[in-house]
Every structure is written in C-alpha cells, then in structure tokens.
C-alpha cells in the first residue's frame, strides 16, 4: 500500500463528516432562498463547518490557553534547570536535564505540545476539505465518500465567488495569468492575496493578545518569553508561503477559523486572565467600576471596613515564685 492510499484511508472518516456537515448547511441555505450553485452558498456552508468544528474543539482550546499560561509561568524554573547543566555536554547530564524538565512539566500538568492541540486537531480537517474540493472539481461524477452526491460535487467543484472558482489557488491563478489568463484568474489572485493578508493579521493579533496582555511581569523577564515574542513575528509568515498552495475554499475555512480563535481567546483572556497580567488588572478595574455603578443605582452605602473588637489585655509577664515567709508577711500587711 502506497503512502497516498494510506493517507486516503486515514482521512476517509474526516471526509465523510465534512461532507455531511457541508451538505447539511448547503441544504439549509438553499432552503431559505440562496442559489444552490452559487459560490456564496458554499462559502456559508464552509462557515457552518467552522462553527461545528470549532465548537467541538472548545475543550482543546481551553487546554491550550492553560498550557500556554503554565509554560510561560514555568520559564524561570526551566531557566534554572538549564543553568544547572550549562556547559555539561556528557550524556549523563543531558539525560538528567531531560528528566528534570519532564518532571517539571508532569508536576504542573503541562507540556510544550499542549499549546498545539487545536492546530494539530484541525490539520485533518484542512487536508480533508482540500481533497473534497479537489475531487469535486476533478471528477464530480464520482461524488464524495458520503453524502456529497455527484450532483452536489459538481456544484461544489464549479462554484465561483464573483467569478473566481473556489477550487483555484493563487499559484494556479498566477500561472494562468503568465500564459494569457482571463479576468477570473486575476480575481483569484486578488481574492487569494486578500485572504492571505487576513490569515496573517488574524494570526498575529491572536498571538499578540497572549503575549502583550495575558502574561505576568515575571514571565516577561524570562528568556522563553523573548523567544515566543520572536515567533510572534515569524509564525504569520508561514501563511504567506502556505497560502499560495491552498484553494480559495480552504482559505475561507482558515480565515473563519482564525477569526473564531481570535474572538474566543479575547473572551477567555477578558474573563479569566493570568494573575498579575495587564488583563487581570484591567478586569479588576472593570469589576470595581461595575460595583460602583451598582451601588449608585441601588443606593447601597459603601461597605465600611470591619473594626475588630478590642481584646482584653493579657498579662504576659512571668509570675515569680514567692517564698512561704514572704507570702505570710504580705498577707499580714493586707489584713
């Protein structure tokens, strides 16, 4: 069995689910009056696919946020481990440093891979949607692997947005223009570049929300923070090169997914920020203003600080032992 066939078997269940969701939303938009053959109807179906997939990935997203937060908080401790074995290149020292690092991750319930879970979980969706769109355009009579009938596959493969085919890529549009293409090829390139720009900007803003607002001052002083700060500017460049090879339909999924991530992360950081971060301070200010407005609206008096009741003085001086003769004389004087 070759790699392509094995890859197809692995993606088969994902393609079946994607087709079912796309067909369901396509039927819904068509039922309320949208043209079944129009590209906008299929783009709205892709938007529905994003909503379903990202809703299912919310637990992984929450885990990702917590993992990123813990990784940044662990940066000072990781630095101590690295300094402990600095300059030691023997195998025993490397194994010991690896064990201590993994034990630190295990003790705090995190790992460097946890922050990539939502992206890794979505990779089969990207490739499956890519194959569904490609098959629908290349061989629509074969249909899909599930509910995507040959008729729907032909509609999906031939769908266009403002005249730009959804199955085309920026690369294919540029090649067509180089050999005397048409206006639709130019439109594919223009829409594709706009989508790549959106993907890059949304990815940058999503990472910036974490790096600038949701980390503590101690974490900002760590080397790991500076490394991730560099990735903030390097990672969006991946979209510039990878976006050239993706069809417009897949790029729409990616942009919708990035917008979902950006909004979801904004809500999480706003309501559950890292203690000591700028987001946490802003949340305290909002809560204080909210409480002040509530008091003004209801007329409740300001809560006076509780004053502790005075405690009786306790004699802490040690009583000296008194002899029998001295005690007898003291009793006679009192009498």
Tab-separated table of C-alpha atoms in Angstrom:
chain	number	residue	atom	x	y	z
A	1	UNK	CA	0.000	0.000	0.000
A	2	UNK	CA	1.482	3.344	-1.039
A	3	UNK	CA	1.548	6.444	1.132
A	4	UNK	CA	-1.191	8.218	-0.841
A	5	UNK	CA	-3.596	5.294	-0.376
A	6	UNK	CA	-2.777	5.074	3.339
A	7	UNK	CA	-3.322	8.814	3.674
A	8	UNK	CA	-6.678	8.441	1.970
A	9	UNK	CA	-7.767	5.688	4.358
A	10	UNK	CA	-6.781	7.820	7.365
A	11	UNK	CA	-8.720	10.835	6.082
A	12	UNK	CA	-11.790	8.853	4.994
A	13	UNK	CA	-13.812	9.361	8.230
A	14	UNK	CA	-12.912	13.054	8.322
A	15	UNK	CA	-14.013	13.489	4.715
A	16	UNK	CA	-17.299	11.737	5.454
A	17	UNK	CA	-18.044	14.064	8.400
A	18	UNK	CA	-17.022	17.154	6.405
A	19	UNK	CA	-19.276	16.197	3.522
A	20	UNK	CA	-22.188	15.578	5.876
A	21	UNK	CA	-21.796	18.994	7.521
A	22	UNK	CA	-21.322	20.795	4.197
A	23	UNK	CA	-24.341	19.095	2.630
A	24	UNK	CA	-26.476	19.859	5.682
A	25	UNK	CA	-25.640	23.554	5.691
A	26	UNK	CA	-25.903	23.735	1.900
A	27	UNK	CA	-29.424	22.340	2.133
A	28	UNK	CA	-30.278	24.869	4.850
A	29	UNK	CA	-29.030	27.912	2.896
A	30	UNK	CA	-30.706	26.644	-0.270
A	31	UNK	CA	-33.991	26.170	1.594
A	32	UNK	CA	-34.054	29.804	2.763
A	33	UNK	CA	-33.530	31.185	-0.734
A	34	UNK	CA	-29.815	31.117	-1.627
A	35	UNK	CA	-28.802	29.870	-5.064
A	36	UNK	CA	-27.585	26.243	-4.612
A	37	UNK	CA	-24.959	26.644	-7.345
A	38	UNK	CA	-23.598	29.992	-6.166
A	39	UNK	CA	-20.186	30.136	-4.502
A	40	UNK	CA	-21.576	32.264	-1.672
A	41	UNK	CA	-23.861	29.403	-0.655
A	42	UNK	CA	-20.914	27.035	-0.419
A	43	UNK	CA	-18.820	29.620	1.472
A	44	UNK	CA	-21.621	29.990	4.008
A	45	UNK	CA	-21.654	26.188	4.244
A	46	UNK	CA	-17.915	26.292	4.961
A	47	UNK	CA	-18.656	28.882	7.667
A	48	UNK	CA	-21.130	26.419	9.187
A	49	UNK	CA	-18.417	23.763	9.075
A	50	UNK	CA	-16.103	26.084	11.022
A	51	UNK	CA	-18.773	26.715	13.670
A	52	UNK	CA	-19.370	22.994	14.188
A	53	UNK	CA	-15.682	22.023	14.219
A	54	UNK	CA	-14.522	24.859	16.471
A	55	UNK	CA	-17.395	24.306	18.891
A	56	UNK	CA	-16.271	20.696	19.227
A	57	UNK	CA	-12.680	21.858	19.837
A	58	UNK	CA	-13.516	24.268	22.679
A	59	UNK	CA	-12.191	21.865	25.373
A	60	UNK	CA	-8.885	21.598	23.486
A	61	UNK	CA	-8.757	25.384	23.125
A	62	UNK	CA	-9.218	25.892	26.871
A	63	UNK	CA	-6.460	23.357	27.485
A	64	UNK	CA	-4.243	25.211	25.015
A	65	UNK	CA	-4.741	28.534	26.820
A	66	UNK	CA	-3.960	26.964	30.195
A	67	UNK	CA	-0.898	25.208	28.766
A	68	UNK	CA	0.461	28.407	27.219
A	69	UNK	CA	-0.071	30.205	30.512
A	70	UNK	CA	1.692	27.498	32.507
A	71	UNK	CA	4.570	27.284	30.043
A	72	UNK	CA	5.238	30.999	30.394
A	73	UNK	CA	4.960	30.777	34.186
A	74	UNK	CA	7.428	27.858	34.237
A	75	UNK	CA	10.020	29.790	32.254
A	76	UNK	CA	12.057	30.912	35.334
A	77	UNK	CA	12.210	27.330	36.656
A	78	UNK	CA	13.208	25.994	33.244
A	79	UNK	CA	15.963	28.593	33.125
A	80	UNK	CA	17.310	27.352	36.491
A	81	UNK	CA	17.451	23.791	35.167
A	82	UNK	CA	19.288	24.944	32.049
A	83	UNK	CA	21.775	26.972	34.097
A	84	UNK	CA	22.332	23.973	36.371
A	85	UNK	CA	23.576	21.888	33.444
A	86	UNK	CA	25.124	24.734	31.462
A	87	UNK	CA	28.372	23.644	29.834
A	88	UNK	CA	27.780	19.953	30.643
A	89	UNK	CA	27.595	18.052	27.379
A	90	UNK	CA	28.051	14.489	28.565
A	91	UNK	CA	25.222	12.012	28.058
A	92	UNK	CA	24.512	11.627	31.786
A	93	UNK	CA	23.996	15.391	32.231
A	94	UNK	CA	21.768	15.639	29.144
A	95	UNK	CA	19.610	12.767	30.371
A	96	UNK	CA	19.408	14.272	33.853
A	97	UNK	CA	18.374	17.681	32.456
A	98	UNK	CA	15.736	15.993	30.283
A	99	UNK	CA	14.374	14.051	33.269
A	100	UNK	CA	14.159	17.161	35.456
A	101	UNK	CA	12.473	19.116	32.679
A	102	UNK	CA	9.894	16.395	32.026
A	103	UNK	CA	9.285	16.037	35.756
A	104	UNK	CA	8.635	19.774	35.973
A	105	UNK	CA	6.122	19.511	33.113
A	106	UNK	CA	4.472	16.477	34.713
A	107	UNK	CA	4.240	18.127	38.138
A	108	UNK	CA	2.459	21.173	36.688
A	109	UNK	CA	0.324	19.156	34.260
A	110	UNK	CA	1.520	20.717	31.016
A	111	UNK	CA	3.836	20.137	28.062
A	112	UNK	CA	5.111	22.145	25.075
A	113	UNK	CA	2.856	20.114	22.769
A	114	UNK	CA	-0.393	21.022	24.534
A	115	UNK	CA	-0.372	24.519	23.038
A	116	UNK	CA	-0.515	22.992	19.533
A	117	UNK	CA	-3.506	20.709	20.143
A	118	UNK	CA	-6.221	22.765	18.358
A	119	UNK	CA	-3.994	23.307	15.321
A	120	UNK	CA	-2.991	19.632	15.180
A	121	UNK	CA	-6.613	18.552	15.592
A	122	UNK	CA	-7.639	20.762	12.670
A	123	UNK	CA	-4.966	19.555	10.255
A	124	UNK	CA	-7.048	16.526	9.147
A	125	UNK	CA	-9.939	18.948	8.526
A	126	UNK	CA	-7.742	21.135	6.298
A	127	UNK	CA	-6.454	18.223	4.242
A	128	UNK	CA	-9.862	16.559	4.045
A	129	UNK	CA	-11.555	19.748	2.839
A	130	UNK	CA	-8.712	20.198	0.346
A	131	UNK	CA	-9.297	16.689	-1.041
A	132	UNK	CA	-13.087	17.053	-1.084
A	133	UNK	CA	-12.809	20.286	-3.058
A	134	UNK	CA	-10.181	18.879	-5.406
A	135	UNK	CA	-12.145	15.677	-6.084
A	136	UNK	CA	-15.350	17.640	-6.637
A	137	UNK	CA	-13.598	19.709	-9.293
A	138	UNK	CA	-11.523	16.955	-10.910
A	139	UNK	CA	-14.073	14.122	-11.003
A	140	UNK	CA	-17.543	15.393	-9.962
A	141	UNK	CA	-19.281	12.320	-11.401
A	142	UNK	CA	-17.593	10.152	-8.780
A	143	UNK	CA	-19.194	12.144	-5.977
A	144	UNK	CA	-17.836	12.099	-2.463
A	145	UNK	CA	-17.280	9.360	0.079
A	146	UNK	CA	-20.528	10.084	1.897
A	147	UNK	CA	-23.474	12.416	1.411
A	148	UNK	CA	-21.838	14.513	-1.299
A	149	UNK	CA	-23.674	13.182	-4.360
A	150	UNK	CA	-22.278	13.601	-7.894
A	151	UNK	CA	-24.718	16.457	-8.458
A	152	UNK	CA	-23.606	18.289	-5.303
A	153	UNK	CA	-19.961	17.503	-6.032
A	154	UNK	CA	-20.322	19.082	-9.463
A	155	UNK	CA	-21.965	22.139	-7.917
A	156	UNK	CA	-19.220	22.440	-5.283
A	157	UNK	CA	-16.402	21.938	-7.791
A	158	UNK	CA	-17.780	24.504	-10.241
A	159	UNK	CA	-18.870	27.107	-7.675
A	160	UNK	CA	-17.487	30.632	-8.030
A	161	UNK	CA	-17.404	33.759	-5.884
A	162	UNK	CA	-17.732	36.900	-8.028
A	163	UNK	CA	-16.450	34.792	-10.920
A	164	UNK	CA	-13.442	33.323	-9.029
A	165	UNK	CA	-13.565	29.482	-8.815
A	166	UNK	CA	-13.271	28.225	-5.236
A	167	UNK	CA	-11.045	25.329	-6.282
A	168	UNK	CA	-8.350	27.614	-7.729
A	169	UNK	CA	-5.204	28.708	-5.873
A	170	UNK	CA	-3.030	31.809	-6.047
A	171	UNK	CA	-0.338	29.748	-7.725
A	172	UNK	CA	-2.669	28.454	-10.439
A	173	UNK	CA	-4.021	31.978	-10.990
A	174	UNK	CA	-0.513	33.411	-11.396
A	175	UNK	CA	0.434	30.635	-13.827
A	176	UNK	CA	-2.721	31.257	-15.850
A	177	UNK	CA	-2.006	34.982	-15.997
A	178	UNK	CA	1.511	34.260	-17.178
A	179	UNK	CA	0.155	32.419	-20.191
A	180	UNK	CA	-2.530	34.979	-21.025
A	181	UNK	CA	-5.252	34.257	-18.480
A	182	UNK	CA	-8.676	35.773	-18.082
A	183	UNK	CA	-10.273	38.159	-15.657
A	184	UNK	CA	-11.364	35.288	-13.413
A	185	UNK	CA	-7.711	34.268	-12.958
A	186	UNK	CA	-6.824	37.815	-11.902
A	187	UNK	CA	-9.756	37.775	-9.490
A	188	UNK	CA	-8.498	34.508	-7.980
A	189	UNK	CA	-5.103	36.130	-7.323
A	190	UNK	CA	-6.657	39.285	-5.823
A	191	UNK	CA	-9.053	37.392	-3.542
A	192	UNK	CA	-6.293	34.935	-2.604
A	193	UNK	CA	-3.867	37.701	-1.609
A	194	UNK	CA	-6.610	39.376	0.427
A	195	UNK	CA	-7.326	36.075	2.205
A	196	UNK	CA	-3.625	35.507	2.933
A	197	UNK	CA	-3.431	39.013	4.422
A	198	UNK	CA	-6.458	38.258	6.598
A	199	UNK	CA	-4.955	34.964	7.754
A	200	UNK	CA	-1.673	36.659	8.649
A	201	UNK	CA	-3.279	39.584	10.502
A	202	UNK	CA	-5.711	37.428	12.488
A	203	UNK	CA	-2.936	35.018	13.477
A	204	UNK	CA	-0.712	37.920	14.578
A	205	UNK	CA	-3.480	39.548	16.650
A	206	UNK	CA	-4.370	36.217	18.249
A	207	UNK	CA	-0.800	35.643	19.441
A	208	UNK	CA	-0.365	39.294	20.423
A	209	UNK	CA	-3.353	39.054	22.777
A	210	UNK	CA	-1.487	36.441	24.803
A	211	UNK	CA	1.991	37.928	24.662
A	212	UNK	CA	1.088	41.526	25.498
A	213	UNK	CA	-1.909	41.256	27.815
A	214	UNK	CA	-2.047	37.842	29.435
A	215	UNK	CA	1.397	37.274	30.952
A	216	UNK	CA	2.764	38.300	34.331
A	217	UNK	CA	5.724	40.718	34.741
A	218	UNK	CA	7.916	37.836	35.967
A	219	UNK	CA	7.186	35.888	32.801
A	220	UNK	CA	8.015	38.865	30.569
A	221	UNK	CA	11.527	38.891	32.039
A	222	UNK	CA	12.174	35.232	31.121
A	223	UNK	CA	14.160	34.063	28.056
A	224	UNK	CA	11.277	31.838	26.908
A	225	UNK	CA	9.031	34.881	26.649
A	226	UNK	CA	11.567	36.605	24.398
A	227	UNK	CA	11.763	33.513	22.201
A	228	UNK	CA	7.984	33.323	21.857
A	229	UNK	CA	7.957	37.054	21.176
A	230	UNK	CA	10.171	36.395	18.162
A	231	UNK	CA	7.811	33.657	16.970
A	232	UNK	CA	5.039	36.237	17.129
A	233	UNK	CA	6.544	37.868	14.050
A	234	UNK	CA	7.883	34.726	12.360
A	235	UNK	CA	4.831	32.427	12.551
A	236	UNK	CA	2.462	34.587	10.445
A	237	UNK	CA	4.977	34.377	7.603
A	238	UNK	CA	4.046	30.700	7.268
A	239	UNK	CA	0.654	31.740	5.933
A	240	UNK	CA	2.262	33.802	3.189
A	241	UNK	CA	4.008	30.760	1.723
A	242	UNK	CA	1.424	28.076	2.530
A	243	UNK	CA	-1.494	30.217	1.361
A	244	UNK	CA	-0.224	30.139	-2.211
A	245	UNK	CA	-0.945	26.405	-2.488
A	246	UNK	CA	-4.392	26.331	-0.833
A	247	UNK	CA	-7.634	26.628	-2.840
A	248	UNK	CA	-9.832	29.610	-2.071
A	249	UNK	CA	-12.396	27.351	-0.382
A	250	UNK	CA	-9.812	26.051	2.103
A	251	UNK	CA	-8.510	29.583	2.676
A	252	UNK	CA	-12.017	30.716	3.602
A	253	UNK	CA	-12.128	27.940	6.194
A	254	UNK	CA	-8.756	29.053	7.569
A	255	UNK	CA	-9.782	32.709	7.842
A	256	UNK	CA	-13.097	31.850	9.517
A	257	UNK	CA	-11.231	29.572	11.929
A	258	UNK	CA	-8.696	32.298	12.779
A	259	UNK	CA	-11.483	34.806	13.407
A	260	UNK	CA	-13.178	32.297	15.705
A	261	UNK	CA	-9.902	31.740	17.598
A	262	UNK	CA	-9.290	35.465	17.951
A	263	UNK	CA	-12.765	36.123	19.356
A	264	UNK	CA	-12.747	33.068	21.595
A	265	UNK	CA	-9.363	33.960	23.025
A	266	UNK	CA	-10.482	37.540	23.647
A	267	UNK	CA	-13.380	36.240	25.751
A	268	UNK	CA	-11.146	33.838	27.712
A	269	UNK	CA	-8.485	36.458	28.446
A	270	UNK	CA	-11.099	39.039	29.402
A	271	UNK	CA	-12.915	36.775	31.850
A	272	UNK	CA	-10.098	34.511	33.063
A	273	UNK	CA	-6.777	36.359	32.758
A	274	UNK	CA	-3.425	35.308	34.160
A	275	UNK	CA	-2.953	36.657	37.715
A	276	UNK	CA	-0.702	39.721	37.723
A	277	UNK	CA	-1.050	40.366	33.989
A	278	UNK	CA	-2.338	43.545	32.383
A	279	UNK	CA	-5.568	41.729	31.514
A	280	UNK	CA	-6.045	40.819	35.192
A	281	UNK	CA	-5.527	44.436	36.267
A	282	UNK	CA	-7.974	45.650	33.627
A	283	UNK	CA	-10.521	43.095	34.844
A	284	UNK	CA	-10.173	44.332	38.442
A	285	UNK	CA	-10.793	47.897	37.264
A	286	UNK	CA	-13.890	46.799	35.328
A	287	UNK	CA	-15.259	44.901	38.311
A	288	UNK	CA	-14.652	47.897	40.612
A	289	UNK	CA	-16.462	50.244	38.220
A	290	UNK	CA	-19.305	47.764	37.869
A	291	UNK	CA	-19.667	47.530	41.643
A	292	UNK	CA	-19.618	51.354	41.915
A	293	UNK	CA	-22.374	51.699	39.297
A	294	UNK	CA	-24.446	49.097	41.096
A	295	UNK	CA	-24.136	50.978	44.382
A	296	UNK	CA	-25.126	54.234	42.697
A	297	UNK	CA	-28.136	52.581	41.087
A	298	UNK	CA	-29.383	50.791	44.193
A	299	UNK	CA	-28.328	53.432	46.719
A	300	UNK	CA	-26.410	50.944	48.804
A	301	UNK	CA	-23.966	52.560	51.231
A	302	UNK	CA	-20.283	51.931	50.904
A	303	UNK	CA	-19.203	48.979	52.947
A	304	UNK	CA	-17.351	50.231	55.988
A	305	UNK	CA	-14.238	48.304	56.894
A	306	UNK	CA	-14.750	45.900	59.736
A	307	UNK	CA	-13.153	47.075	63.009
A	308	UNK	CA	-12.085	44.321	65.295
A	309	UNK	CA	-13.415	44.486	68.854
A	310	UNK	CA	-10.767	45.393	71.480
A	311	UNK	CA	-9.331	42.343	73.098
A	312	UNK	CA	-8.695	42.216	76.879
A	313	UNK	CA	-5.090	42.683	77.832
A	314	UNK	CA	-3.355	39.528	78.726
A	315	UNK	CA	-0.594	39.668	81.287
A	316	UNK	CA	2.365	38.121	79.555
A	317	UNK	CA	4.783	38.806	82.474
A	318	UNK	CA	6.012	35.677	84.171
A	319	UNK	CA	4.930	35.353	87.829
A	320	UNK	CA	7.911	34.984	90.134
A	321	UNK	CA	7.771	32.270	92.813
A	322	UNK	CA	7.134	33.645	96.290
A	323	UNK	CA	8.619	32.089	99.369
A	324	UNK	CA	6.479	30.905	102.324
A	325	UNK	CA	7.757	33.558	104.748
A	326	UNK	CA	7.352	36.398	102.229
A	327	UNK	CA	3.834	35.230	101.372
A	328	UNK	CA	2.873	35.199	105.092
A	329	UNK	CA	4.144	38.755	105.627
A	330	UNK	CA	2.276	40.029	102.556
A	331	UNK	CA	-0.957	38.502	103.873
A	332	UNK	CA	-0.499	40.163	107.281
A	333	UNK	CA	0.026	43.593	105.722
A	334	UNK	CA	-3.159	43.231	103.625
A	335	UNK	CA	-5.093	42.258	106.726
